[in-house]
Coordinates of C-alpha atoms in Angstrom, one line a residue:
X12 CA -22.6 -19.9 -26.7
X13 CA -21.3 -19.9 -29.9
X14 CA -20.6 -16.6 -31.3
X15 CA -22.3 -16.5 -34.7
X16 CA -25.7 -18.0 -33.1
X17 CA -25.7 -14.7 -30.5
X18 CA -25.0 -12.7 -33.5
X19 CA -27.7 -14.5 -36.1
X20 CA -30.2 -14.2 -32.6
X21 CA -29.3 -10.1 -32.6
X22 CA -30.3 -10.4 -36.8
X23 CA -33.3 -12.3 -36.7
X24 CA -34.8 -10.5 -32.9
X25 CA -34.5 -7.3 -35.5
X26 CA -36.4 -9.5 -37.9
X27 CA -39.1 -10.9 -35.8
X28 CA -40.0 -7.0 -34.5
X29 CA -40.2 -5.6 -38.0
X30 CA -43.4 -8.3 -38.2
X31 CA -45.2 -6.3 -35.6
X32 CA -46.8 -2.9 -36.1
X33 CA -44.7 0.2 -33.7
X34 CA -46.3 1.0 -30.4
X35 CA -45.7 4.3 -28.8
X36 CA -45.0 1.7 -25.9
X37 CA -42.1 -0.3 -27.7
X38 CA -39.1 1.9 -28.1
X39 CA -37.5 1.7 -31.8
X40 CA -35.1 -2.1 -31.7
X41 CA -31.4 -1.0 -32.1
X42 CA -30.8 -2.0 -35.6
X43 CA -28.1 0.8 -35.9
X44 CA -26.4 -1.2 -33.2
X45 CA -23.3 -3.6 -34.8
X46 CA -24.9 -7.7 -34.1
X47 CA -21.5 -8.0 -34.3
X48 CA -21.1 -6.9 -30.7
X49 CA -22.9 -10.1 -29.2
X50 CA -20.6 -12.4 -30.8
X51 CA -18.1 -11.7 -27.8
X52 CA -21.1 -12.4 -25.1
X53 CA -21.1 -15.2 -22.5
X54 CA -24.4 -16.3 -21.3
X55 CA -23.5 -17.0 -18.4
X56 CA -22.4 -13.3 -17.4
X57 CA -25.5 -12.0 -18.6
X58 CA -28.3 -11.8 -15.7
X59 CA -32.0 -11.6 -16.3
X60 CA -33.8 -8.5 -15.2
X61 CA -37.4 -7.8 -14.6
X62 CA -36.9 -6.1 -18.0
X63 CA -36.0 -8.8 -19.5
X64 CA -38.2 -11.3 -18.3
X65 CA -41.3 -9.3 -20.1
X66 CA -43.5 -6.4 -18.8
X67 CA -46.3 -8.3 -17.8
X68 CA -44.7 -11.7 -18.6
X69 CA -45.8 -13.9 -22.1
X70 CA -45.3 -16.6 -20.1
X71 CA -44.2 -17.5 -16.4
X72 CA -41.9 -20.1 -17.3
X73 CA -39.5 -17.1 -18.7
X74 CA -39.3 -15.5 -15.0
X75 CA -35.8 -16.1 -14.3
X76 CA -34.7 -16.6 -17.7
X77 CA -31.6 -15.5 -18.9
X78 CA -31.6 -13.1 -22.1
X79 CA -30.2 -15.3 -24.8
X80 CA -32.7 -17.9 -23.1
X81 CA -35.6 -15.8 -23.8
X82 CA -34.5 -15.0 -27.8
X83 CA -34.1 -18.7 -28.3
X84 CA -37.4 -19.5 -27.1
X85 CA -39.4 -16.9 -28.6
X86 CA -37.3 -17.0 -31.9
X87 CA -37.9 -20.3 -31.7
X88 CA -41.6 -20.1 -31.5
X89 CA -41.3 -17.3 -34.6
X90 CA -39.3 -19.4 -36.8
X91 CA -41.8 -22.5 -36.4
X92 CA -44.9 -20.3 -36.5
X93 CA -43.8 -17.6 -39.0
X94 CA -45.7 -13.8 -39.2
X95 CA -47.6 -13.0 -36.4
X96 CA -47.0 -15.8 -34.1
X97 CA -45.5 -13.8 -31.4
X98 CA -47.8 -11.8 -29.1
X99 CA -47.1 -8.1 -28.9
X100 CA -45.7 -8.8 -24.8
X101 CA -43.6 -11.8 -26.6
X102 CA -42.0 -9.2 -28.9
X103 CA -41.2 -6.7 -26.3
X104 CA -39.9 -9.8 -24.0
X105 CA -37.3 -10.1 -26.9
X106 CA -36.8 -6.7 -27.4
X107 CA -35.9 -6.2 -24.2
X108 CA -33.8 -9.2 -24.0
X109 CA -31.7 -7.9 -26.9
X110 CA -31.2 -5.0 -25.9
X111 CA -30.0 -6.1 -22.3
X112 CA -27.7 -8.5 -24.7
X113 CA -26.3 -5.4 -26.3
X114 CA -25.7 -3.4 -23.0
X115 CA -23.6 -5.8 -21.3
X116 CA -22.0 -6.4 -24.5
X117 CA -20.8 -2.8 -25.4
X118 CA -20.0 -2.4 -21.1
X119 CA -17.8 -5.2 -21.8
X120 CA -16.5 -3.6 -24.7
X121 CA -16.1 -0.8 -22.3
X122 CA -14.3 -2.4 -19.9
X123 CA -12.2 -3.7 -22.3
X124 CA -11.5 -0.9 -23.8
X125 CA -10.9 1.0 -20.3
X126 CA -8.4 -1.9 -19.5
X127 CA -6.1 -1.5 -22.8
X128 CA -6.4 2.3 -21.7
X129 CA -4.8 1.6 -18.6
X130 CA -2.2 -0.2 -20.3
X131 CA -1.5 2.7 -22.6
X132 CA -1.4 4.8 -19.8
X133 CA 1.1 2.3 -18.2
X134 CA 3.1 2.8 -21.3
X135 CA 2.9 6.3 -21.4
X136 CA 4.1 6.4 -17.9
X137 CA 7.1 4.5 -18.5
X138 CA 8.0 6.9 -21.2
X139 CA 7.3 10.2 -19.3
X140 CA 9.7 8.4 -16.6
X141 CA 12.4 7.2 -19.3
X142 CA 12.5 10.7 -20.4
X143 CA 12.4 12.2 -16.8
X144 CA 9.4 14.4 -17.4
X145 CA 8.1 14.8 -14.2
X146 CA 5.0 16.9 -15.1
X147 CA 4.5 14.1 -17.5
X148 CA 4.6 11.5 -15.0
X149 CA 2.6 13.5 -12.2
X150 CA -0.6 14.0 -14.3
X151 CA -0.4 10.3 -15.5
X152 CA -0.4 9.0 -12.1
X153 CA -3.1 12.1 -10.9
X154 CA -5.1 10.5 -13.9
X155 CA -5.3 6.8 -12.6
X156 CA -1.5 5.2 -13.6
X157 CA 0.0 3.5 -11.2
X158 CA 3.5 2.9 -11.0
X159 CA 4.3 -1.3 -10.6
X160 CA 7.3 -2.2 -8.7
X161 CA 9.0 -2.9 -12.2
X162 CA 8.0 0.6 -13.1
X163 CA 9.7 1.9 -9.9
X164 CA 12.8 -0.2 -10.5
X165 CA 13.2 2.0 -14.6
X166 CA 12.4 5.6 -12.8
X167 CA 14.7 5.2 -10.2
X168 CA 17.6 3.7 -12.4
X169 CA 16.7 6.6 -14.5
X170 CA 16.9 9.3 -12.0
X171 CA 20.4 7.7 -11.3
X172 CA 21.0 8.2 -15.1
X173 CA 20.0 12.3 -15.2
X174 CA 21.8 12.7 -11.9
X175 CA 25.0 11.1 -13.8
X176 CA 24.6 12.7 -16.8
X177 CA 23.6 16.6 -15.2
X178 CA 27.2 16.1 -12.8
X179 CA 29.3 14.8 -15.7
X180 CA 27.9 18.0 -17.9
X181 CA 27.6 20.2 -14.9
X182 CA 24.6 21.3 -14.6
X183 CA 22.2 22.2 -12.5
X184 CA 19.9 19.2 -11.2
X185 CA 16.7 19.8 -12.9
X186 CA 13.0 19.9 -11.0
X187 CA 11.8 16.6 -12.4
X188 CA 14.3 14.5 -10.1
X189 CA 12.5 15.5 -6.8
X190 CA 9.6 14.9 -8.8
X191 CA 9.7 11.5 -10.1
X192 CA 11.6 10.3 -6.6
X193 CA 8.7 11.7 -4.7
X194 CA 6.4 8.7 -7.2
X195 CA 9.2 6.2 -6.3
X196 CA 8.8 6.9 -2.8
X197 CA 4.7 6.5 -2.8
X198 CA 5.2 3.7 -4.8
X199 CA 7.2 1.8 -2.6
X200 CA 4.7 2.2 0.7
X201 CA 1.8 1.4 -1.6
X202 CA 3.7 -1.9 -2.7
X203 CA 5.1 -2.4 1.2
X204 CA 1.2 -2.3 2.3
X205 CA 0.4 -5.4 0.2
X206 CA 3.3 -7.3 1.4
X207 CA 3.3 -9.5 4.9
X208 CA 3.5 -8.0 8.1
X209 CA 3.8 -9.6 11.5
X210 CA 2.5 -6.9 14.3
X211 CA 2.8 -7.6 18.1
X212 CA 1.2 -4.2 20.3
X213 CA 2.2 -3.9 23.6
X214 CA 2.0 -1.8 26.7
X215 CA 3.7 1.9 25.8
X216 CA 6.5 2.1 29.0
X217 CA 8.5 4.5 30.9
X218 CA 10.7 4.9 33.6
X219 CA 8.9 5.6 37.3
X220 CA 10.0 8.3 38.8
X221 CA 8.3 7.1 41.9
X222 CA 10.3 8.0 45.2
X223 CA 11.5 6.0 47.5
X224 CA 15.7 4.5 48.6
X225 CA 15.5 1.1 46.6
X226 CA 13.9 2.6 43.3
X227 CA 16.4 4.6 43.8
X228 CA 19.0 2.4 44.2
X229 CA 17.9 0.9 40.8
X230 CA 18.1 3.6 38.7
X231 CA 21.6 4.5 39.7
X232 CA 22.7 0.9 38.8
X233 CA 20.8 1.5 35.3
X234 CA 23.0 4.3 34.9
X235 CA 26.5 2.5 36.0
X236 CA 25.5 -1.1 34.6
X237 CA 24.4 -1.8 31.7
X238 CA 23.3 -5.4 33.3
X239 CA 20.9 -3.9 35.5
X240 CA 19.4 -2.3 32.3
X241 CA 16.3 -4.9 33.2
X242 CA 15.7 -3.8 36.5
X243 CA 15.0 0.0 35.8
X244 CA 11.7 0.5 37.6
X245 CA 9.2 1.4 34.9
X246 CA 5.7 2.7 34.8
X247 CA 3.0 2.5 32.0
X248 CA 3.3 5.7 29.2
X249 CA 5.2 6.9 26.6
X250 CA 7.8 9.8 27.9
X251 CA 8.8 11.0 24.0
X252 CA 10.7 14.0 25.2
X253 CA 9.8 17.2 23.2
X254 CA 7.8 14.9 20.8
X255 CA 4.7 14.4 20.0
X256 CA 4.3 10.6 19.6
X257 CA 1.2 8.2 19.1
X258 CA -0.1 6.8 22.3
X259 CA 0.4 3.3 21.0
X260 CA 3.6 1.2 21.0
X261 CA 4.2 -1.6 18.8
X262 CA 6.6 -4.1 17.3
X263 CA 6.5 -4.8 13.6
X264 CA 8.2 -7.1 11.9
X265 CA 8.0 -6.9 7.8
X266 CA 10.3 -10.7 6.1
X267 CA 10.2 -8.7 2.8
X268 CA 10.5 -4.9 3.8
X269 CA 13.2 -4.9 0.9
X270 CA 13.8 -6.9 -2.0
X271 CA 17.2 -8.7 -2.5
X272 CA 17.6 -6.6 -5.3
X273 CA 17.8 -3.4 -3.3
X274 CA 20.1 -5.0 -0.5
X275 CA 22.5 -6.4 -3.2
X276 CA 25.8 -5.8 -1.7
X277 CA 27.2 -6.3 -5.2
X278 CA 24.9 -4.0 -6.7
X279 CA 25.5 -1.4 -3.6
X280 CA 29.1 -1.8 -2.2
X281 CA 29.0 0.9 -0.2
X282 CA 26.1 -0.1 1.6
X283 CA 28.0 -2.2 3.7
X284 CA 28.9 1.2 5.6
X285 CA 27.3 4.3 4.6
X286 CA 27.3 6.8 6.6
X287 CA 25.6 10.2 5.8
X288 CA 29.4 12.1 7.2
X289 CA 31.3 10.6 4.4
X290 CA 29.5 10.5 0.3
X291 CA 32.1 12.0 -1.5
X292 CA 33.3 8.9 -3.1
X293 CA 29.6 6.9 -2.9
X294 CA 28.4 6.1 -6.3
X295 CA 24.4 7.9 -7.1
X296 CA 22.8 5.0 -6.9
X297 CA 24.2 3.8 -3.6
X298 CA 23.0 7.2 -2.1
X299 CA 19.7 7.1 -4.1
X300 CA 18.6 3.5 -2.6
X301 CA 19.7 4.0 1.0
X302 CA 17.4 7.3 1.1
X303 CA 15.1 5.2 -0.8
X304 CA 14.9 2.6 1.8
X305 CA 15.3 5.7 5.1
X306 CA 12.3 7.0 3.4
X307 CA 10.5 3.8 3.0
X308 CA 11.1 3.4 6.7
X309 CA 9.9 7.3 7.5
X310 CA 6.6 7.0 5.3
X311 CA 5.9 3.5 7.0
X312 CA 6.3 4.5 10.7
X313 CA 3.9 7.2 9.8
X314 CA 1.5 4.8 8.7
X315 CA 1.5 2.9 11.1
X316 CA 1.5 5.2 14.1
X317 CA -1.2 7.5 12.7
X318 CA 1.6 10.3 12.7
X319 CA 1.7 13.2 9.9
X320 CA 4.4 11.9 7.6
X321 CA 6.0 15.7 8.4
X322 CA 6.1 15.6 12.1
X323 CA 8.6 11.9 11.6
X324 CA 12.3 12.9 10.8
X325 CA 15.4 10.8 10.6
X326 CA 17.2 11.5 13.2
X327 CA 20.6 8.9 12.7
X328 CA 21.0 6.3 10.1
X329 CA 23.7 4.3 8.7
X330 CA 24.8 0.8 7.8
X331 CA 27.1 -1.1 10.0
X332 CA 28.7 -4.6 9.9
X333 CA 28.9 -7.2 12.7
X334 CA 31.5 -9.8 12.5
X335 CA 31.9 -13.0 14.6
X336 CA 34.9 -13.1 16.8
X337 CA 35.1 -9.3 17.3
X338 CA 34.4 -6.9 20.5
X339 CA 31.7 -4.3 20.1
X340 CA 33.4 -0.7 19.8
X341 CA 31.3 2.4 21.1
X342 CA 27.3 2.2 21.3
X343 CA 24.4 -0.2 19.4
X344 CA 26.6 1.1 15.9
X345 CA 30.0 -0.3 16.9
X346 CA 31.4 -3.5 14.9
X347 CA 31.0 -6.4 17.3
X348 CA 29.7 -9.7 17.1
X349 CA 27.0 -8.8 19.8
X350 CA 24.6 -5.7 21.1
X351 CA 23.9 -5.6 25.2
X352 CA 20.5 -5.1 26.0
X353 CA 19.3 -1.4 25.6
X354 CA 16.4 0.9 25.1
X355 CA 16.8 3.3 22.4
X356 CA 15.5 6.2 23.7
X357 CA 17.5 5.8 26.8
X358 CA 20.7 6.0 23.9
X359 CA 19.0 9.6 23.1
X360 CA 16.1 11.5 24.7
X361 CA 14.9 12.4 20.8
X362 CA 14.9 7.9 19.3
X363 CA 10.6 7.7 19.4
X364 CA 10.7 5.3 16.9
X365 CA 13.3 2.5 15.8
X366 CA 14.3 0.5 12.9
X367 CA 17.0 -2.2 11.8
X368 CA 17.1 -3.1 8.4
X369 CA 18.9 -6.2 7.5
X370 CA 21.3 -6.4 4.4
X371 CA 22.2 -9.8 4.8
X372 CA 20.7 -13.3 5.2
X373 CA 20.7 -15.3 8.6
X374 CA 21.5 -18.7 7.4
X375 CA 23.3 -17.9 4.6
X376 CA 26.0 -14.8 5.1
X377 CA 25.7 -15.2 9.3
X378 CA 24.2 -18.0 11.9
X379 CA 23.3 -16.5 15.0
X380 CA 22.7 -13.0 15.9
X381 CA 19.1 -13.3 16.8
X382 CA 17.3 -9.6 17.4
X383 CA 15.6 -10.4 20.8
X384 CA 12.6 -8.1 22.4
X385 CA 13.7 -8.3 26.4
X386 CA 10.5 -8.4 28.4
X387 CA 9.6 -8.9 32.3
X388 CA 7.7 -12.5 33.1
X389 CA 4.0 -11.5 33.0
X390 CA 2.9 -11.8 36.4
X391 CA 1.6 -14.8 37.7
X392 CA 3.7 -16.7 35.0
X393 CA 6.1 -19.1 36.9
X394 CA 7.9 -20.1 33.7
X395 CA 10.5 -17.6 35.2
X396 CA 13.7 -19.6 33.6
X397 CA 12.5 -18.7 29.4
X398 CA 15.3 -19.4 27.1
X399 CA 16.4 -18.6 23.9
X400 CA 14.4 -21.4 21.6
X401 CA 17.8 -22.7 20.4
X402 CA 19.2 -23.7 23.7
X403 CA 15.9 -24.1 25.6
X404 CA 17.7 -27.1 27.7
X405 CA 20.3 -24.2 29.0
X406 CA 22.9 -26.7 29.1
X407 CA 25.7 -24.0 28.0
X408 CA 24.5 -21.3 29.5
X409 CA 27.0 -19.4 31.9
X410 CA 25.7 -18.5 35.4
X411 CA 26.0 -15.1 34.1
X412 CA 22.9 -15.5 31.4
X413 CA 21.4 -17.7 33.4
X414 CA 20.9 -15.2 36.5
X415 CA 20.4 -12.4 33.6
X416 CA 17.7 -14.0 32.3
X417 CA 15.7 -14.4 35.9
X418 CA 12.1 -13.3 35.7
X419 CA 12.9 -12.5 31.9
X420 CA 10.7 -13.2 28.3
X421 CA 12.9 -13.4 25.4
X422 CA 10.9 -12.9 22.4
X423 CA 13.6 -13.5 19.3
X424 CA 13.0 -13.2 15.8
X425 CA 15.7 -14.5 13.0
X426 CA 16.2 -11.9 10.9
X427 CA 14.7 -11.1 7.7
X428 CA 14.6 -7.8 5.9
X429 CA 13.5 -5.4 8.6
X430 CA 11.6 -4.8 12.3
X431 CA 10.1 -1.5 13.1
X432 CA 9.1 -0.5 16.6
X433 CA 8.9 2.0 18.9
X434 CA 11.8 3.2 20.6
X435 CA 10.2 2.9 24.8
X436 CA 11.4 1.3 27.8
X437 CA 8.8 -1.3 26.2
X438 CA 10.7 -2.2 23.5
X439 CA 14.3 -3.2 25.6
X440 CA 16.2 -5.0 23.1
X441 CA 19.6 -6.8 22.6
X442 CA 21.5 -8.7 19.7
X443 CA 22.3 -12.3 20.5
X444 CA 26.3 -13.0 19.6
X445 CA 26.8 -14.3 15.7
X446 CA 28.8 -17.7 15.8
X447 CA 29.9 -17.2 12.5
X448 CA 30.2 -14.7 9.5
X449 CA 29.1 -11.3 9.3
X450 CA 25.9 -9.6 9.4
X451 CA 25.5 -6.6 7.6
X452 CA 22.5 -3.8 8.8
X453 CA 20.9 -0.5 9.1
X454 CA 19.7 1.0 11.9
X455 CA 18.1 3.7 11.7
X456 CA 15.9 6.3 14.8
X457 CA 13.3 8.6 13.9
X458 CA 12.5 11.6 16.0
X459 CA 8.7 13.9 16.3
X460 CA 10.6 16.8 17.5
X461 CA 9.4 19.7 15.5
X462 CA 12.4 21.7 13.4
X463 CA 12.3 25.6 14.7
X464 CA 11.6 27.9 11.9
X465 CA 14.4 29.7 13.1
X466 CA 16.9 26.7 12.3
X467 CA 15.8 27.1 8.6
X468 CA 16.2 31.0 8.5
X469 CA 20.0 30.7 9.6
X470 CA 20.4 27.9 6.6
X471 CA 22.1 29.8 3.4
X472 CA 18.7 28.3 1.7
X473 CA 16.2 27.9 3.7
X474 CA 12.8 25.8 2.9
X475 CA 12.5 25.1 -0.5
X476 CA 9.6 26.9 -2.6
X477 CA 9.9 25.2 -6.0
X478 CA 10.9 22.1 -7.3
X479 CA 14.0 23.2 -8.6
X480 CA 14.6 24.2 -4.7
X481 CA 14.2 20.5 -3.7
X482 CA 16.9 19.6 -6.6
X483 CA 19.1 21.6 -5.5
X484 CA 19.0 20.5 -1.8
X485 CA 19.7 16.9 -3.0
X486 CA 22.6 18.1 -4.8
X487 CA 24.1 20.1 -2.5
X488 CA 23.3 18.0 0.5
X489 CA 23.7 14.5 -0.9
X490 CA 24.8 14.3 -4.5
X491 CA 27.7 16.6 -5.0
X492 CA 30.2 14.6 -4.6
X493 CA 32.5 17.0 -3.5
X494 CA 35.3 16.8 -0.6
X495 CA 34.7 19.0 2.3
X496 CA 36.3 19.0 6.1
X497 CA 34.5 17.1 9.2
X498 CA 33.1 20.5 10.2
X499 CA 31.5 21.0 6.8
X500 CA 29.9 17.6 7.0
X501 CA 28.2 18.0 10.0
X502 CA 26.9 20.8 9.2
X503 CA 25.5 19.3 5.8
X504 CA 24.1 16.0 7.9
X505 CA 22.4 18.2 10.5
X506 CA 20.9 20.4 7.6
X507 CA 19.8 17.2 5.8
X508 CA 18.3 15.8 8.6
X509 CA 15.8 18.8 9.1
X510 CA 15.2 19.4 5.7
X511 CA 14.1 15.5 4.6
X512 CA 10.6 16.2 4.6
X513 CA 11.4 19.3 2.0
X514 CA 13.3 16.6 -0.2
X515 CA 11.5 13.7 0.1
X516 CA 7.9 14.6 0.2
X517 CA 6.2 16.8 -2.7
X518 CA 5.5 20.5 -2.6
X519 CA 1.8 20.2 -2.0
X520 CA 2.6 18.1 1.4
X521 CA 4.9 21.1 2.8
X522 CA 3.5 23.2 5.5

């Protein structure tokens, strides 16, 4: 409805009640009220209520009516009649009516008001982060700000910036850089959450230590052959060795657990291959947004497991490149063009839960290479001879594969950003070979072996108690920049490791 007749309705309902004596029954009309206020009102977003349709009813064809409705038609019947037309349960009908009007009409101006609060919240919060005020930041957030991925984007660049600027003045890294990465970091999972997520569970296996010659038999070829890898005898379960995993096993696959911003190899260089061992010449933000991602990966395994996000620990990450035309050196980490089917936590008793994040595009940077889940033929199902979907016919498929895959379900996914799973004999896995360019990824293993307290009493310091505490672990164990002998760095990595839920989760979340 037109604004000026909701407003002129608001003036002359005031009008039309000052023609009627008061009753102690009819509370005062709310002339102080601004009529201005109805000119923003839809009619259509304004219900009737049994208020509003008159206590008693003037007349049953108002049931139902909406407000504005019921002013038109009794104003109307005023207007024509003039002074004393209305009845008094016609008057209160309108009064009622108007002041429903007015109610939704200053909520609204509530709401509205409450929205561009938000928004100058938002703008607050961007410059509490620009100015790396962490308190600032914190009770923004505590009072209902949210940080948008944009928002995370200018406090991380600007955590980069302080780190920059407190090395090149030498200083001491200040309290509100823990802070305002522990924001990013619950930021990013809250975004994550919202995005797509392609989740297959499946039976939690281990091996079976049943007795008996062939069984046997099996497990030493496991241990000599990395072909009979298949053929382990297993039994349902979850073994986690000294852990204290979820009972569930799962494999979860996220297309856009990253943006291409944050895998920008351009943006990153060193990226490509990171390793924890080896920072002194790795740029801030290089180190910042591969601990951003490990964390991302840490906070989202816990999530989905139903684990406490400080019993899951990075146990071995880094960044590796496979190129076509080469020969795998070493384990799963080794540049190669392939990776032979394997279990993770065969690799090491302490992998419960696995995760490959992929810096480069299928299609694009590499062909081939297909991540493949390594699964026995249900039983019953006589499709023994399952193929890889992109040579189904297995018309160039060496005897070799062809007797490896026997009784086998390939389950292969091209990859995207990033699978997460855990790291059981359920969960066998290989890396089909890439035909051509070179695939760039990180995997990374999470343990739920507890840390001793007596591993952080022999550290020079040990748990941190303050937030200036967690700065100076990140400086001194990732952003130091500082030459040091292979001895040195393992003992900073192994201290790192055990000390990531100090540094990457906030005070209140430290037991």
């Amino acid at each position: 409805m037109n604004g000026s007749v909701v407003t002129l309705l608001c003036l002359l309902g005031s009008r039309a009640l000052a023609f009627v004596p008061p009753s102690p029954l009819v509370p005062p009309s709310p002339r102080s009220r601004t009529p201005e206020l109805c000119s923003t009102i839809d009619r259509s977003q304004v219900q009737t209520s049994p208020s509003a349709s008159g206590r008693g009813g003037s007349s049953s064809d108002q049931q139902g009516n909406a407000p504005i409705d019921v002013c038109i038609e009794n104003l109307g019947k005023r207007l024509k009649g003039g002074p004393g037309t209305l009845s008094r349960d016609e008057v209160e009908t309108v009064d009622a009516a108007l002041r429903q009007i007015i109610d939704h009409v200053e909520s609204s101006g509530m709401a509205e008001q409450n929205e561009g609060s938000k928004g100058d919240d938002n703008n607050d919060l961007r410059t509490a982060i620009l100015e790396m005020d962490g308190q600032r930041v914190s009770s923004l957030i505590e009072s209902g700000a949210e940080m948008s991925e944009s928002d995370s984007e200018l406090a991380f660049w600007a955590v980069v910036k302080e780190v920059d600027r407190c090395e090149e003045d030498d200083l001491p890294l200040p309290g509100d850089v823990p802070v305002v990465l522990h924001h990013i970091f619950d930021a990013d999972l809250r975004h994550l959450l919202t995005r797509e997520k392609q989740t297959t569970n499946v039976t939690c296996m281990q091996p079976d230590e049943a007795v008996g010659i062939e069984s046997k038999a099996k497990r030493l070829n496991y241990i000599m052959d990395d072909g009979c890898h298949k053929d382990l005898p297993l039994a349902e379960g979850r073994r986690c060795e000294g852990g204290e995993c979820c009972d569930k096993c799962s494999r979860n696959i996220f297309p856009t657990f990253a943006t291409d911003v944050e895998c920008n190899l351009e943006k990153f260089p060193e990226l490509s291959s990171l390793t924890f061992n080896n920072l002194g010449k790795v740029r801030t933000s290089t180190i910042l947004m591969f601990v951003r991602l490990i964390e991302r990966v840490r906070r989202t395994i816990a999530q989905e497991y139903g684990l406490p996000l400080s019993l899951v620990l990075p146990l071995q990450a880094y960044s590796r490149k496979y190129v076509a035309g080469t020969t795998q050196k070493g384990g799963g980490g080794g540049e190669g063009d392939f990776v032979i089917l394997h279990t993770d936590e065969a690799t090491h008793s302490g992998y419960h839960y696995s995760c490959v994040l992929y810096l480069s595009t299928q299609g694009e940077d590499f062909e081939g290479g297909n991540f493949v889940f390594n699964d026995p033929v249900d039983e019953g199902d006589k499709s023994a001879d399952i193929y890889d979907e992109d040579n189904s016919d297995g018309a160039d498929m060496s005897l070799a594969d062809a007797i490896r895959l026997v009784g086998r379900k390939l389950t292969p996914f091209h990859p995207t950003k990033g699978v997460i799973f855990s790291s059981g004999w359920e969960n066998m896995h290989e890396v089909e070979t890439i035909t051509s360019g070179t695939r760039y990824a990180v995997p990374c293993f999470f343990t739920t072996c507890p840390v001793p307290d007596a591993a952080y009493d022999q550290m020079v310091q040990g748990k941190p108690k303050t937030n200036e505490d967690v700065a100076d672990d990140w400086l001194h164990l990732l952003l130091a920049h500082r030459e040091e002998s292979p001895v040195e760095s393992v003992g900073r990595v192994k201290e790192l490791l055990m000390k990531w839920h100090y540094m990457c989760a906030p005070l209140t979340s430290h037991n």
